Structures are given as C-alpha cells and as structure tokens.
Amino acid sequence: MKIIRVNMDHLETRWEPVLPAPALSPAEGYERLGGRALIAKILLTEVPPQCEPLGPNNKLIFAPGLLGGTSLSSSGRLSIGGKSPLTGGIKEANCGGNGGSDLARLGVKALVVEGQPADGKLHQLHISGETVELLPAEEWRGLGTYDTAAKAQERWGADCTVISIGQAGEFLMSAAGVVCTGHREQNSRIAARGGLGAVMGSKGLKAIVLDSAGTAALPLADPKLFRTSARRFAKELIESPRTGRKGATHMYGTSAIVAAVNEMGAFPTRNFSTGSFEAAENLYGQRLREITLERGGKVGTACMRGCVIACCNMFVDENGKPIVSTLQYETIGLLGSNLGIGTLDEIAHLNRLCNDFGLDSIEAGAALGVAAEAGLARFGDKNSFVSLLEEIAAGSVLGRVLGQGAAVAGRVLGVSRVPVAKGQAMPAYDPRALKGNGVTYATSPMGADHTAGNAFGIRQAVDPLAAAGQCEASLKLQLDVTMLDSTGLCLFARPPVFGDPQLMVDLINGRFGWGWSVADLEEFKKTVLKMELEFNEQAGLTSADARMPEYMTREPLPPHNTVFDVPDAELDAIFSAL
Ligand code: SF4
C-alpha cells in the first residue's frame, strides 16, 4: 500500500512508498500503523504542533484502519485527522460508510492533504485505480453535502463513495465535520468531531470521490489464520445477545440506550441543566423502531458492506419520505433533550439540516443549547433552532458565532454554563452522573469525545456516580479504543476482541504476518496514546486543559444532585504509568 500526497499549494498529487518499520515499535515508521495510529505518527512527524489549524502547515489525513479492505465484518471505518481548530490539539474522528474500505482497496494507506490553494478556489479529488486527479469544484460552492454527493455521483457514477464538506466546512467553522456516503440508503456518515470539516475547507477541498470498482479484497499473509479468525469474530457477533439479530444494537441501534442513560440521570437536558428528560419515552429506541417500521422506513441496516451487526436505520416522515440515515443516540441527546425537543420527527429534521450543512450534531446541539440559554431560541421550540441552523448555513455573523461551537458561542453570548472540555462540546452523557466519561472528556487527547473511552458500557462494574476508580477505568477504555480506531473496527464490534485480545492479534498476524503477541498489542495501544499526548504537549496543552468546566464541579445535577468530583491530582496522574 502507498500514500497519496495532495499538494494544494501547487495542485499536484503523487503516490509515495510507505516508510518501512525496521522494528515492532510503531514509532519506527508508517508501515505498521493504520487509522488513528498512523494519523498520530504523521502529525507528530510532519506537522508543527503549534501551527495554525486552518493554515497551510496543518495536514488533513484520511487513513483506513489496518484491517480495512478485508472481508472482516465492521472493519471499514475511515479515520480522518489533523490538528483540531476546536481543541488546538490532535484530532482523529472516524466514520462508517464505504470510504475506509474503498480507500484501502485502492491501495491507499493514507491520503495526506497539504498546503492551501493560492486562488482560494474549491477543488475535488477523484481517485480511481492508479489515477488521482485534482479538478475544479467551484460550481459546488455553497452546496450542502447531499447535493454535493448527488452531483459527484452524477458525474463519476452512482457507486462511487463521496467524502465532502457542506457550508459549515466552507466557512471554516469549528463545528464542521466531514461527511461520507455509505452503503445503500446510508448516505450521510460523518466524521463529526473536532472541526475537521473546517480543515478540509481550509485546504480548498470540497469533495473526494473514490471509485473502487474492480478492486479486490487485500492480500493476506496467512489466509487460513485470517479467515478462521474472521469467521470466529463474525460468529461471536451474530450469536451475541447484544449484537445478534435479536440484540438491542441490531434492533434499535444506538438509540437503544436512551432509556438507560435517562434513568441514570445522565441524559443532557436543556443545556445540561438536568440529567433526565420528561419526554424521554418518546425518544426510546423501541419508539424509533416502531415509528420507522410503521411508516415504511428501515431498521437493522448496515452502514458498510459486510457488517453483520447492521445497527442503522432510515428514519422517514409520515409519508414515508426519507429524512435521515441514521438517527443516532448522540444526536437524540444533543438535538433532542438538550434543546427540550421531545419528538423524533423534530429531532430528525434538525439532524438532516446538520448533516446537509456538514455540521457535527453534538457540537451544533451544544451551541444551540447555549444560544437558548442566552435567549436566542426557546427550549422545546424546534423552529427557533431551525432558524439558528439556517443562520449557520447562510454564514451570517450570528451563524458564524454558533458555527464555531459551544465554547465560542458561550463567550460571545455571555453564557458561563458551557458543556465543553478542551474546547469541544460534550456528547450525550453528563459527566456528573457518569464520572468515567468526565475523566475521558477531560484527559483524552481527543477532548470531550465519548468514542475515546465511553464508561457507559462498564456502569455495572464501576459506580457511575462515585469518584473512586474512574481514572483506572477510563485509562483502560482509552487504551482499548486506540486499537479499534487503528484497525478500522467499529466500536459496536468490540466484544469479541476486547474479550480475547489474542483474536485481534491473530487477525493482524493473518493479514500481515508480523508475528505479534498480545504484549505487542498492548505496547501498540500505549504508543498511540503517547504519540497523541506528545503532540498535544508540544502544541501547548497543559493540565489546565484536562479539567471539567468549573460549573460542573459546583452545580449539582438533578436528579442525583451530584457534581463532578474526581480529584485534579488523579486526573493529572492518569497517564503516569504509560
Ligand atoms: S455496527 Fe453499525 S455503525 Fe458499526 S459498522 Fe456496523 S452498521 Fe456501521
């Protein structure tokens, strides 16, 4: 596999061989890295950590995971990374869809976008076989991601994968994500977090089109070992009570957890002012499934080819017209309860606008919650939030303030209750009632990002309301997800490999023949986190950035009336044993 360099200064592209790794340590080169790990290494090696995130020295990297492009279920996630305009530190965000698998099958280990076009014009990148072309895309300026994908597929073929930005990315807003088309109706998968859509906009890149027609699954060093391990992996997922055909993940998708998080008192409601929502029942996963099936929508579909879990849905309106694929838990929390909105139809409408404008629904939802607290919209009044989202898409002054995310919105609007860590909005778990997530939000190099180590899944083992034990639990989760994010595996496919690390080792050895052991795997995870922490340290982030917002340490959260009280000293020591 090779690296594609895209130089936006000179509008040139080139294939480049991958630097070999002379030893097991991923710190030695790029060869034994993928996804999030490769992004960390490229950024640490090639990008000045103190650079301006939207300037020419930052790089935007697209990297499939190590297992991307194989037949392994749920392994095609696409990692996108760069220095974040939101956190000022390193950022990797990944998305489902076919982008990761397509890129891998095209033989691309990483696509690295560098520099900025002097003329400020928009461009599209088309990759097909060995051909990489950078072409004008000025005619797509101002289009949302749905229209951009449609135009690109009209030009290049309906089976192409399109990775694009919407208006938010063009306006260089820190709430902008990167949107990727997926399998069948799953046309809007988003690498949402950290403002990477703004980095793509700053490179003058409106869209990347991948045509993987005629490509085959990637070669295997030990086909027997890989196929035996991949079959066992899929079998365990299919037979699991959680991810199998009768399991909650398949039946209800991520919305399966609305009821549980609400009962825990961690469901963000009206700008994180309480942890339970009186209309939560309307938003339960069961309700989403019922409504969707009654109207002729879809549930239990896959975002990428070959995923045996198939957790996605296509939410439709009362006339059966598709609104959004997929309506997810985090969006239900941030654009629903956090805004006092209690119907799935209203949330789906707001979600569609965010997807179209290329906005992270978490960051946008938190910024809208802050705006409502400032009196610019009314909790529970969908139309008042639609108006604000339209301001964002239009690039008005108010829209540009909100599009910079919750932290900037809070500063401009004079609101001090702003749910952010490292400048990034919190996902839909209030850290006062799920303290392990608070530790992850504060300490992860990724900022407030549940995918960096979500303690919801271990709430039976570690009391979510207690301060004790949260740092140990968060660290273990943070380490484990580095492996998922570096192999392209979906978080929902974690049980077989978390339960038996040797299975992950066998998959890697089957694919590459590296002769890894479980100890090598453990070392790999630590190395990824250490590279990210080093980048952030060089970028100027300190322990002062590893904190919860002050109000969350003194303002009790109903219904449990708890504050975030994990001691600062414990937060500061979390990575000391790495
Ligand atoms: S489990 Fe869901 S999100 Fe994950 S790869 Fe499968 S369909 Fe996509």
Coordinates of C-alpha atoms and ligand atoms in Angstrom, one line a residue:
M1 CA 0.0 0.0 0.0
K2 CA 1.1 3.6 -0.7
I3 CA 0.5 7.1 0.5
I4 CA -1.1 9.7 -1.8
R5 CA 0.2 13.2 -1.2
V6 CA -2.1 16.0 -2.4
N7 CA -0.3 19.3 -2.5
M8 CA -2.9 22.1 -2.6
D9 CA -0.2 24.8 -3.0
H10 CA 0.7 23.6 -6.5
L11 CA -2.5 21.5 -7.1
E12 CA -0.3 18.4 -7.6
T13 CA -0.7 14.8 -6.5
R14 CA 1.7 12.0 -6.2
W15 CA 2.0 8.4 -5.0
E16 CA 4.6 7.7 -2.4
P17 CA 6.0 4.5 -0.9
V18 CA 5.4 3.8 2.7
L19 CA 8.4 4.2 5.0
P20 CA 9.3 0.7 6.4
A21 CA 9.2 -0.1 10.0
P22 CA 12.5 -1.8 11.0
A23 CA 11.2 -3.0 14.3
L24 CA 8.0 -3.8 16.0
S25 CA 7.6 -0.4 17.5
P26 CA 5.1 1.7 15.6
A27 CA 7.3 4.7 16.5
E28 CA 9.8 3.5 13.8
G29 CA 7.9 4.2 10.7
Y30 CA 4.5 4.3 9.0
E31 CA 4.3 0.7 7.8
R32 CA 2.8 -1.0 10.9
L33 CA 0.3 1.8 11.5
G34 CA -3.2 2.4 10.3
G35 CA -6.2 4.7 11.0
R36 CA -5.8 6.7 14.2
A37 CA -2.3 5.4 15.0
L38 CA -1.0 6.4 11.5
I39 CA -2.6 9.8 11.8
A40 CA -0.9 10.4 15.2
K41 CA 2.5 9.4 13.7
I42 CA 2.2 11.5 10.6
L43 CA 1.1 14.6 12.6
L44 CA 3.9 14.2 15.1
T45 CA 6.5 13.7 12.3
E46 CA 5.3 16.2 9.7
V47 CA 3.1 18.9 11.3
P48 CA 4.5 21.6 13.6
P49 CA 2.3 21.1 16.7
Q50 CA 2.0 24.9 17.2
C51 CA 0.8 25.5 13.7
E52 CA -2.4 27.3 12.9
P53 CA -5.0 24.6 12.4
L54 CA -6.6 26.3 9.4
G55 CA -3.2 27.4 7.9
P56 CA -1.0 25.8 5.3
N57 CA 1.2 23.9 7.7
N58 CA -1.6 21.7 9.1
K59 CA -2.3 18.5 7.2
L60 CA -5.6 16.6 6.7
I61 CA -5.1 12.9 6.7
F62 CA -7.5 10.2 5.6
A63 CA -6.5 6.7 6.7
P64 CA -8.3 3.3 6.6
G65 CA -7.5 1.1 9.6
L66 CA -5.0 -1.8 9.4
L67 CA -7.9 -4.3 8.8
G68 CA -9.7 -2.1 6.3
G69 CA -10.3 -3.5 2.8
T70 CA -10.5 -7.1 4.1
S71 CA -13.6 -9.2 4.4
L72 CA -13.7 -8.8 8.2
S73 CA -17.1 -7.6 9.5
S74 CA -17.4 -4.0 10.6
S75 CA -13.7 -3.2 9.8
G76 CA -14.1 -0.4 7.2
R77 CA -14.3 2.7 9.3
L78 CA -12.4 5.7 7.8
S79 CA -10.2 7.7 10.2
I80 CA -9.7 11.4 9.4
G81 CA -7.3 13.6 11.3
G82 CA -5.4 16.7 11.7
K83 CA -4.7 19.5 14.2
S84 CA -8.1 20.5 15.5
P85 CA -9.3 24.1 15.3
L86 CA -11.6 23.3 18.1
T87 CA -9.3 21.8 20.7
G88 CA -5.9 23.1 19.4
G89 CA -4.7 19.6 19.8
I90 CA -4.6 16.4 17.8
K91 CA -7.8 15.0 16.4
E92 CA -8.9 11.8 14.9
A93 CA -12.6 11.3 14.0
N94 CA -13.9 8.3 12.2
C95 CA -17.0 7.4 10.3
G96 CA -18.8 4.4 8.9
G97 CA -19.8 4.1 5.3
N98 CA -17.6 2.6 2.5
G99 CA -14.8 5.2 2.5
G100 CA -12.4 3.3 4.6
S101 CA -12.8 0.0 2.7
D102 CA -12.7 1.8 -0.7
L103 CA -9.5 3.7 0.1
A104 CA -7.8 0.5 1.4
R105 CA -8.9 -1.5 -1.7
L106 CA -7.5 1.3 -3.9
G107 CA -4.1 0.6 -2.2
V108 CA -4.1 3.8 -0.2
K109 CA -2.6 3.6 3.2
A110 CA -3.1 7.3 3.8
L111 CA -4.2 10.3 1.8
V112 CA -2.4 13.3 3.1
V113 CA -3.7 16.8 2.0
E114 CA -1.1 19.6 2.5
G115 CA -0.9 23.3 1.8
Q116 CA -3.6 25.6 0.6
P117 CA -4.5 26.8 -2.9
A118 CA -3.4 30.4 -3.5
D119 CA -6.5 31.2 -5.5
G120 CA -8.9 30.3 -2.7
K121 CA -10.9 28.1 -5.1
L122 CA -12.7 24.8 -4.3
H123 CA -11.4 21.5 -5.8
Q124 CA -12.4 17.9 -5.9
L125 CA -10.1 14.9 -5.8
H126 CA -11.0 11.8 -7.9
I127 CA -9.3 8.5 -7.2
S128 CA -9.9 5.6 -9.5
G129 CA -7.4 2.7 -9.9
E130 CA -4.0 4.3 -10.2
T131 CA -5.4 7.6 -11.4
V132 CA -5.6 10.5 -9.0
E133 CA -6.9 13.8 -10.4
L134 CA -7.4 17.2 -8.7
L135 CA -10.2 19.1 -10.6
P136 CA -12.1 22.3 -10.1
A137 CA -15.2 22.2 -7.9
E138 CA -16.1 25.9 -7.7
E139 CA -19.5 25.0 -9.2
W140 CA -20.3 23.1 -6.0
R141 CA -19.6 26.1 -3.7
G142 CA -22.5 26.6 -1.3
L143 CA -24.0 23.2 -1.8
G144 CA -24.9 21.0 1.2
T145 CA -23.4 17.5 1.4
Y146 CA -26.5 15.8 0.0
D147 CA -26.4 17.8 -3.2
T148 CA -22.6 17.6 -3.4
A149 CA -22.7 13.8 -3.2
A150 CA -25.5 13.7 -5.8
K151 CA -23.6 15.9 -8.2
A152 CA -20.4 13.9 -7.7
Q153 CA -22.2 10.6 -8.2
E154 CA -23.9 12.0 -11.3
R155 CA -20.5 12.8 -12.8
W156 CA -18.5 9.8 -11.6
G157 CA -21.0 7.1 -11.1
A158 CA -23.6 6.1 -8.6
D159 CA -21.4 3.5 -6.9
C160 CA -18.6 6.0 -6.1
T161 CA -18.1 7.0 -2.5
V162 CA -18.2 10.7 -1.9
I163 CA -16.5 12.4 1.1
S164 CA -17.5 16.0 1.3
I165 CA -18.0 19.2 3.3
G166 CA -21.0 21.4 3.5
Q167 CA -21.4 25.1 4.0
A168 CA -20.0 24.8 7.6
G169 CA -16.7 23.5 6.3
E170 CA -16.5 26.1 3.5
F171 CA -17.0 28.8 6.2
L172 CA -14.2 27.2 8.2
M173 CA -16.4 26.7 11.2
S174 CA -15.1 24.6 14.1
A175 CA -18.3 22.7 14.3
A176 CA -17.8 21.4 10.8
G177 CA -17.4 17.7 10.2
V178 CA -16.6 15.6 7.1
V179 CA -19.5 13.6 5.6
C180 CA -19.1 10.3 3.7
T181 CA -21.6 8.3 1.8
G182 CA -22.2 4.7 2.8
H183 CA -23.9 1.5 1.9
R184 CA -27.3 1.9 0.1
E185 CA -29.5 4.4 1.9
Q186 CA -26.8 5.2 4.5
N187 CA -25.8 8.4 2.6
S188 CA -24.6 10.5 5.4
R189 CA -22.0 9.1 7.7
I190 CA -20.0 11.8 9.4
A191 CA -16.5 12.1 10.9
A192 CA -18.0 14.8 13.0
R193 CA -15.8 15.8 15.8
G194 CA -13.0 18.4 16.2
G195 CA -13.8 20.7 13.3
L196 CA -12.0 18.6 10.7
G197 CA -14.5 19.8 8.1
A198 CA -13.1 23.3 8.6
V199 CA -9.6 21.9 8.0
M200 CA -10.8 20.3 4.7
G201 CA -12.4 23.7 3.8
S202 CA -9.1 25.5 4.6
K203 CA -7.4 23.2 2.0
G204 CA -9.9 24.2 -0.6
L205 CA -11.2 20.7 -0.9
K206 CA -14.9 20.3 -1.4
A207 CA -15.1 16.6 -2.1
I208 CA -13.1 13.4 -2.6
V209 CA -14.6 10.8 -4.9
L210 CA -13.5 7.2 -4.6
D211 CA -14.1 4.7 -7.4
S212 CA -13.1 1.3 -6.2
A213 CA -14.8 -0.6 -9.0
G214 CA -12.9 -3.7 -10.0
T215 CA -10.7 -3.7 -6.9
A216 CA -10.4 -6.9 -4.8
A217 CA -10.0 -7.7 -1.1
L218 CA -6.4 -7.1 0.0
P219 CA -3.9 -9.9 0.2
L220 CA -3.4 -12.0 3.3
A221 CA -0.1 -13.1 4.7
D222 CA -1.7 -16.1 6.4
P223 CA -5.1 -16.7 4.7
K224 CA -6.0 -19.7 6.9
L225 CA -5.3 -17.8 10.2
F226 CA -7.1 -14.7 9.0
R227 CA -10.2 -16.5 7.7
T228 CA -10.5 -18.7 10.7
S229 CA -10.2 -15.7 13.0
A230 CA -12.6 -13.5 10.9
R231 CA -15.2 -16.3 10.9
R232 CA -15.0 -16.7 14.6
F233 CA -15.3 -12.9 15.0
A234 CA -18.4 -12.7 12.9
K235 CA -19.9 -15.8 14.6
E236 CA -19.5 -14.3 18.0
L237 CA -21.1 -11.0 16.9
I238 CA -24.0 -12.9 15.3
E239 CA -24.6 -15.1 18.3
S240 CA -24.2 -12.4 20.9
P241 CA -27.4 -11.3 22.8
R242 CA -26.3 -7.7 22.2
T243 CA -25.2 -7.6 18.6
G244 CA -27.0 -10.6 17.1
R245 CA -30.3 -10.4 15.3
K246 CA -32.4 -10.2 18.5
G247 CA -29.9 -7.9 20.2
A248 CA -30.6 -4.3 21.1
T249 CA -27.7 -2.9 18.9
H250 CA -29.3 -4.5 15.8
M251 CA -32.9 -3.9 16.7
Y252 CA -32.7 -0.3 18.0
G253 CA -29.2 0.9 17.0
T254 CA -27.5 3.4 19.3
S255 CA -30.9 4.8 20.4
A256 CA -31.3 1.6 22.5
I257 CA -29.6 3.4 25.3
V258 CA -31.9 6.4 25.6
A259 CA -33.9 4.8 28.4
A260 CA -30.9 3.7 30.4
V261 CA -29.0 7.0 30.2
N262 CA -32.2 8.8 31.2
E263 CA -32.7 6.5 34.1
M264 CA -29.1 7.0 35.2
G265 CA -29.8 10.8 35.3
A266 CA -27.0 11.5 32.7
F267 CA -29.3 12.4 29.7
P268 CA -28.3 16.1 28.9
T269 CA -31.4 18.2 29.1
R270 CA -31.9 21.9 28.4
N271 CA -28.3 22.9 28.1
F272 CA -27.0 20.2 30.5
S273 CA -29.1 21.7 33.4
T274 CA -30.7 18.4 34.4
G275 CA -30.0 14.7 33.7
S276 CA -33.4 13.4 33.0
F277 CA -36.0 14.5 30.4
E278 CA -39.7 14.3 31.0
A279 CA -40.4 13.4 27.3
A280 CA -37.6 10.8 27.1
E281 CA -40.0 7.9 26.5
N282 CA -40.9 9.4 23.1
L283 CA -37.3 9.1 22.1
Y284 CA -36.6 5.5 23.2
G285 CA -35.1 3.1 20.8
Q286 CA -38.3 1.0 20.8
R287 CA -40.3 4.0 19.8
L288 CA -37.8 4.8 17.0
R289 CA -38.2 1.3 15.7
E290 CA -42.0 1.3 15.9
I291 CA -42.4 4.6 14.1
T292 CA -39.8 3.7 11.4
L293 CA -41.4 0.4 10.6
E294 CA -45.0 1.7 10.7
R295 CA -44.0 4.4 8.1
G296 CA -42.1 2.1 5.8
G297 CA -38.6 3.2 6.8
K298 CA -35.8 0.8 7.6
V299 CA -34.1 -0.6 10.7
G300 CA -31.3 -3.1 11.1
T301 CA -29.4 -2.0 8.0
A302 CA -25.6 -1.7 7.6
C303 CA -23.6 1.4 7.0
M304 CA -20.8 -0.5 5.2
R305 CA -20.7 -3.6 3.1
G306 CA -20.5 -6.8 5.1
C307 CA -21.2 -5.6 8.7
V308 CA -23.1 -8.5 10.4
I309 CA -24.4 -6.2 13.2
A310 CA -26.3 -3.8 11.0
C311 CA -27.3 -1.2 13.6
C312 CA -28.5 1.6 11.4
N313 CA -31.9 3.0 10.4
M314 CA -33.5 5.1 7.8
F315 CA -35.9 7.5 9.5
V316 CA -38.8 8.6 7.3
D317 CA -41.6 11.1 7.7
E318 CA -45.3 10.4 7.9
N319 CA -45.5 10.0 4.1
G320 CA -42.6 7.5 4.0
K321 CA -40.1 10.1 2.7
P322 CA -36.5 9.5 3.9
I323 CA -35.4 12.2 6.4
V324 CA -32.1 10.9 7.8
S325 CA -30.0 7.8 7.9
T326 CA -29.1 7.1 10.6
L327 CA -30.8 8.8 13.6
Q328 CA -28.4 8.1 16.4
Y329 CA -28.3 8.3 20.2
E330 CA -25.9 11.3 20.5
T331 CA -28.0 13.3 18.1
I332 CA -31.2 12.4 20.0
G333 CA -29.5 13.7 23.1
L334 CA -27.9 16.9 21.8
L335 CA -30.5 18.0 19.3
G336 CA -33.4 16.5 21.4
S337 CA -33.4 16.6 25.2
N338 CA -30.6 19.1 25.3
L339 CA -32.9 21.5 23.4
G340 CA -36.0 20.4 25.2
I341 CA -37.3 18.8 21.9
G342 CA -39.4 15.7 22.6
T343 CA -40.3 14.2 19.3
L344 CA -38.3 12.1 17.0
D345 CA -39.7 13.9 13.9
E346 CA -38.4 17.2 15.1
I347 CA -35.0 15.8 16.0
A348 CA -34.7 14.1 12.6
H349 CA -35.5 17.4 10.9
L350 CA -32.7 19.2 12.8
N351 CA -30.4 16.2 12.2
R352 CA -31.0 16.4 8.5
L353 CA -30.1 20.1 8.4
C354 CA -26.9 19.4 10.4
N355 CA -25.9 16.6 8.0
D356 CA -26.6 18.7 5.0
F357 CA -24.7 21.7 6.2
G358 CA -21.9 19.3 7.3
L359 CA -22.2 20.1 11.0
D360 CA -21.3 17.9 13.9
S361 CA -24.7 17.4 15.6
I362 CA -23.0 17.2 19.0
E363 CA -21.2 20.5 18.7
A364 CA -24.1 22.2 17.0
G365 CA -26.6 20.9 19.5
A366 CA -24.5 22.1 22.4
A367 CA -24.0 25.5 20.8
L368 CA -27.8 25.8 20.2
G369 CA -28.4 24.9 23.9
V370 CA -26.1 27.7 24.9
A371 CA -27.9 30.0 22.4
A372 CA -31.2 29.1 24.0
E373 CA -29.8 29.8 27.5
A374 CA -28.8 33.2 26.1
G375 CA -32.4 33.8 24.9
L376 CA -31.8 33.4 21.1
A377 CA -34.1 30.4 20.9
R378 CA -36.7 28.7 23.1
F379 CA -36.2 25.2 24.6
G380 CA -38.8 22.9 23.1
D381 CA -39.4 25.2 20.0
K382 CA -37.9 23.4 17.0
N383 CA -38.5 26.3 14.6
S384 CA -36.4 28.6 16.7
F385 CA -33.5 26.2 16.4
V386 CA -34.1 25.7 12.6
S387 CA -33.7 29.5 12.2
L388 CA -30.4 29.4 14.0
L389 CA -29.1 26.5 11.9
E390 CA -30.1 28.4 8.8
E391 CA -28.1 31.3 10.1
I392 CA -25.1 29.0 10.2
A393 CA -25.6 27.7 6.7
A394 CA -26.0 31.3 5.4
G395 CA -22.8 32.4 7.1
S396 CA -24.3 35.4 8.9
V397 CA -22.4 36.9 11.8
L398 CA -24.6 35.1 14.3
G399 CA -24.3 31.9 12.3
R400 CA -20.6 32.1 12.2
V401 CA -20.5 32.6 16.0
L402 CA -22.7 29.5 16.6
G403 CA -20.8 27.5 13.9
Q404 CA -17.6 27.9 15.9
G405 CA -19.1 25.7 18.5
A406 CA -20.4 25.9 22.1
A407 CA -17.3 27.4 23.7
V408 CA -17.1 30.4 21.3
A409 CA -20.9 30.8 21.5
G410 CA -20.7 30.9 25.3
R411 CA -18.0 33.5 25.3
V412 CA -19.8 35.8 22.7
L413 CA -23.2 35.4 24.3
G414 CA -22.1 35.7 27.9
V415 CA -23.1 32.2 29.0
S416 CA -20.9 30.5 31.5
R417 CA -22.7 27.2 31.6
V418 CA -21.0 25.7 28.6
P419 CA -20.6 21.9 28.4
V420 CA -17.1 21.6 26.9
A421 CA -13.7 20.1 27.6
K422 CA -10.6 21.1 25.7
G423 CA -13.0 23.5 23.8
Q424 CA -15.1 20.6 22.4
A425 CA -18.7 20.0 23.3
M426 CA -19.7 17.0 25.4
P427 CA -21.6 14.1 24.0
A428 CA -24.9 12.9 25.5
Y429 CA -23.6 11.7 28.9
D430 CA -23.5 14.3 31.6
P431 CA -20.2 13.7 33.4
R432 CA -21.7 14.5 36.8
A433 CA -23.8 11.3 36.6
L434 CA -21.3 9.2 34.5
K435 CA -18.0 10.3 36.0
G436 CA -15.9 7.9 34.0
N437 CA -16.9 9.8 30.9
G438 CA -15.9 13.0 32.6
V439 CA -12.4 11.6 33.1
T440 CA -12.3 10.7 29.4
Y441 CA -13.6 14.1 28.3
A442 CA -11.0 15.9 30.5
T443 CA -8.0 13.8 29.9
S444 CA -8.2 12.2 26.5
P445 CA -6.0 13.8 23.8
M446 CA -9.2 13.9 21.8
G447 CA -11.1 16.3 24.1
A448 CA -14.7 15.7 25.1
D449 CA -15.3 12.6 22.9
H450 CA -17.2 9.6 24.1
T451 CA -15.7 7.4 21.5
A452 CA -12.3 7.9 23.1
G453 CA -13.4 5.9 26.1
N454 CA -17.1 5.5 27.0
A455 CA -17.7 4.3 30.5
F456 CA -21.4 3.7 29.9
G457 CA -20.7 0.1 28.9
I458 CA -19.0 -0.6 32.3
R459 CA -21.6 1.1 34.5
Q460 CA -22.4 -2.2 36.2
A461 CA -18.8 -2.7 37.2
V462 CA -17.8 0.9 38.2
D463 CA -20.4 3.0 40.1
P464 CA -21.0 5.9 37.6
L465 CA -21.8 8.3 40.5
A466 CA -18.7 7.6 42.5
A467 CA -15.4 9.4 42.1
A468 CA -13.3 6.3 43.0
G469 CA -12.0 4.1 40.3
Q470 CA -12.9 6.3 37.4
C471 CA -9.4 7.1 36.2
E472 CA -8.3 3.5 36.1
A473 CA -11.5 2.6 34.2
S474 CA -11.2 5.5 31.8
L475 CA -7.5 4.7 31.1
K476 CA -8.3 1.1 30.2
L477 CA -11.1 2.2 27.9
Q478 CA -8.9 4.9 26.3
L479 CA -6.2 2.3 25.6
D480 CA -8.6 -0.3 24.2
V481 CA -10.3 2.0 21.7
T482 CA -6.9 3.1 20.2
M483 CA -6.8 -0.4 18.8
L484 CA -10.3 -0.2 17.3
D485 CA -9.6 3.2 15.8
S486 CA -6.3 2.0 14.4
T487 CA -7.7 -1.2 12.8
G488 CA -10.9 0.4 11.4
L489 CA -13.1 -1.7 13.6
C490 CA -16.5 -0.3 14.7
L491 CA -16.9 0.3 18.4
F492 CA -20.0 -2.0 18.4
A493 CA -17.9 -4.9 17.2
R494 CA -15.6 -4.7 20.2
P495 CA -16.8 -7.6 22.4
P496 CA -15.0 -10.4 20.6
V497 CA -11.6 -8.6 20.6
F498 CA -12.0 -7.0 24.0
G499 CA -12.9 -10.4 25.4
D500 CA -10.0 -12.1 23.8
P501 CA -7.0 -9.9 22.7
Q502 CA -5.4 -12.9 21.0
L503 CA -8.2 -12.8 18.4
M504 CA -7.1 -9.3 17.4
V505 CA -3.5 -10.4 17.3
D506 CA -4.5 -13.4 15.1
L507 CA -6.4 -11.0 12.7
I508 CA -3.3 -8.7 12.5
N509 CA -0.9 -11.6 12.0
G510 CA -3.2 -13.3 9.5
R511 CA -3.4 -10.1 7.5
F512 CA 0.3 -9.0 7.7
G513 CA 2.4 -11.9 9.1
W514 CA 4.0 -9.7 11.7
G515 CA 4.2 -12.3 14.4
W516 CA 2.7 -10.1 17.0
S517 CA 1.9 -11.2 20.6
V518 CA -0.7 -9.9 23.0
A519 CA 2.2 -8.0 24.7
D520 CA 3.0 -6.3 21.3
L521 CA -0.7 -5.3 21.0
E522 CA -0.7 -3.8 24.5
E523 CA 2.5 -1.8 23.7
F524 CA 0.9 -0.6 20.4
K525 CA -2.0 0.9 22.3
K526 CA 0.2 2.7 24.7
T527 CA 2.4 4.0 21.9
V528 CA -0.7 5.5 20.1
L529 CA -1.8 7.4 23.2
K530 CA 1.8 8.6 24.0
M531 CA 2.2 10.0 20.5
E532 CA -1.1 11.9 20.8
L533 CA -0.2 13.2 24.3
E534 CA 3.2 14.3 23.0
F535 CA 1.6 16.2 20.1
N536 CA -0.7 18.0 22.5
E537 CA 2.0 18.8 24.9
Q538 CA 4.1 20.3 22.1
A539 CA 1.0 22.2 20.9
G540 CA 0.9 23.9 24.3
L541 CA -1.9 22.0 26.0
T542 CA -1.3 21.6 29.8
S543 CA -3.1 20.1 32.8
A544 CA -5.3 23.2 32.9
D545 CA -6.9 21.8 29.7
A546 CA -7.6 18.5 31.4
R547 CA -10.4 19.8 33.5
M548 CA -14.2 19.8 33.6
P549 CA -15.9 23.2 33.2
E550 CA -15.9 24.8 36.6
Y551 CA -19.7 24.9 36.9
M552 CA -19.9 21.1 36.7
T553 CA -17.7 20.8 39.8
R554 CA -20.0 23.0 41.9
E555 CA -23.5 22.9 40.3
P556 CA -25.3 19.7 41.3
L557 CA -27.1 17.8 38.5
P558 CA -30.6 16.7 39.2
P559 CA -31.9 14.1 39.8
H560 CA -28.9 12.7 41.7
N561 CA -27.6 16.1 42.6
T562 CA -24.0 15.1 42.1
V563 CA -21.1 17.2 40.9
F564 CA -18.0 16.1 39.1
D565 CA -15.6 15.5 41.9
V566 CA -12.8 13.3 40.6
P567 CA -9.7 15.0 42.2
D568 CA -7.5 17.0 39.9
A569 CA -4.4 15.1 41.2
E570 CA -6.0 11.9 39.9
L571 CA -6.7 13.4 36.5
D572 CA -3.1 14.7 36.3
A573 CA -1.7 11.3 37.1
I574 CA -3.9 9.2 34.8
F575 CA -1.2 8.6 32.1
S576 CA 1.8 8.4 34.5
A577 CA 2.1 4.6 34.1
L578 CA 2.1 4.6 30.3
Ligands
SF4_1 S1 -22.3 -1.8 13.8 FE1 -23.5 -0.2 12.8 S2 -22.1 1.6 12.8 FE2 -20.9 -0.2 13.2 S3 -20.1 -0.8 11.1 FE3 -22.0 -2.0 11.5 S4 -23.7 -0.8 10.7 FE4 -21.9 0.6 10.8

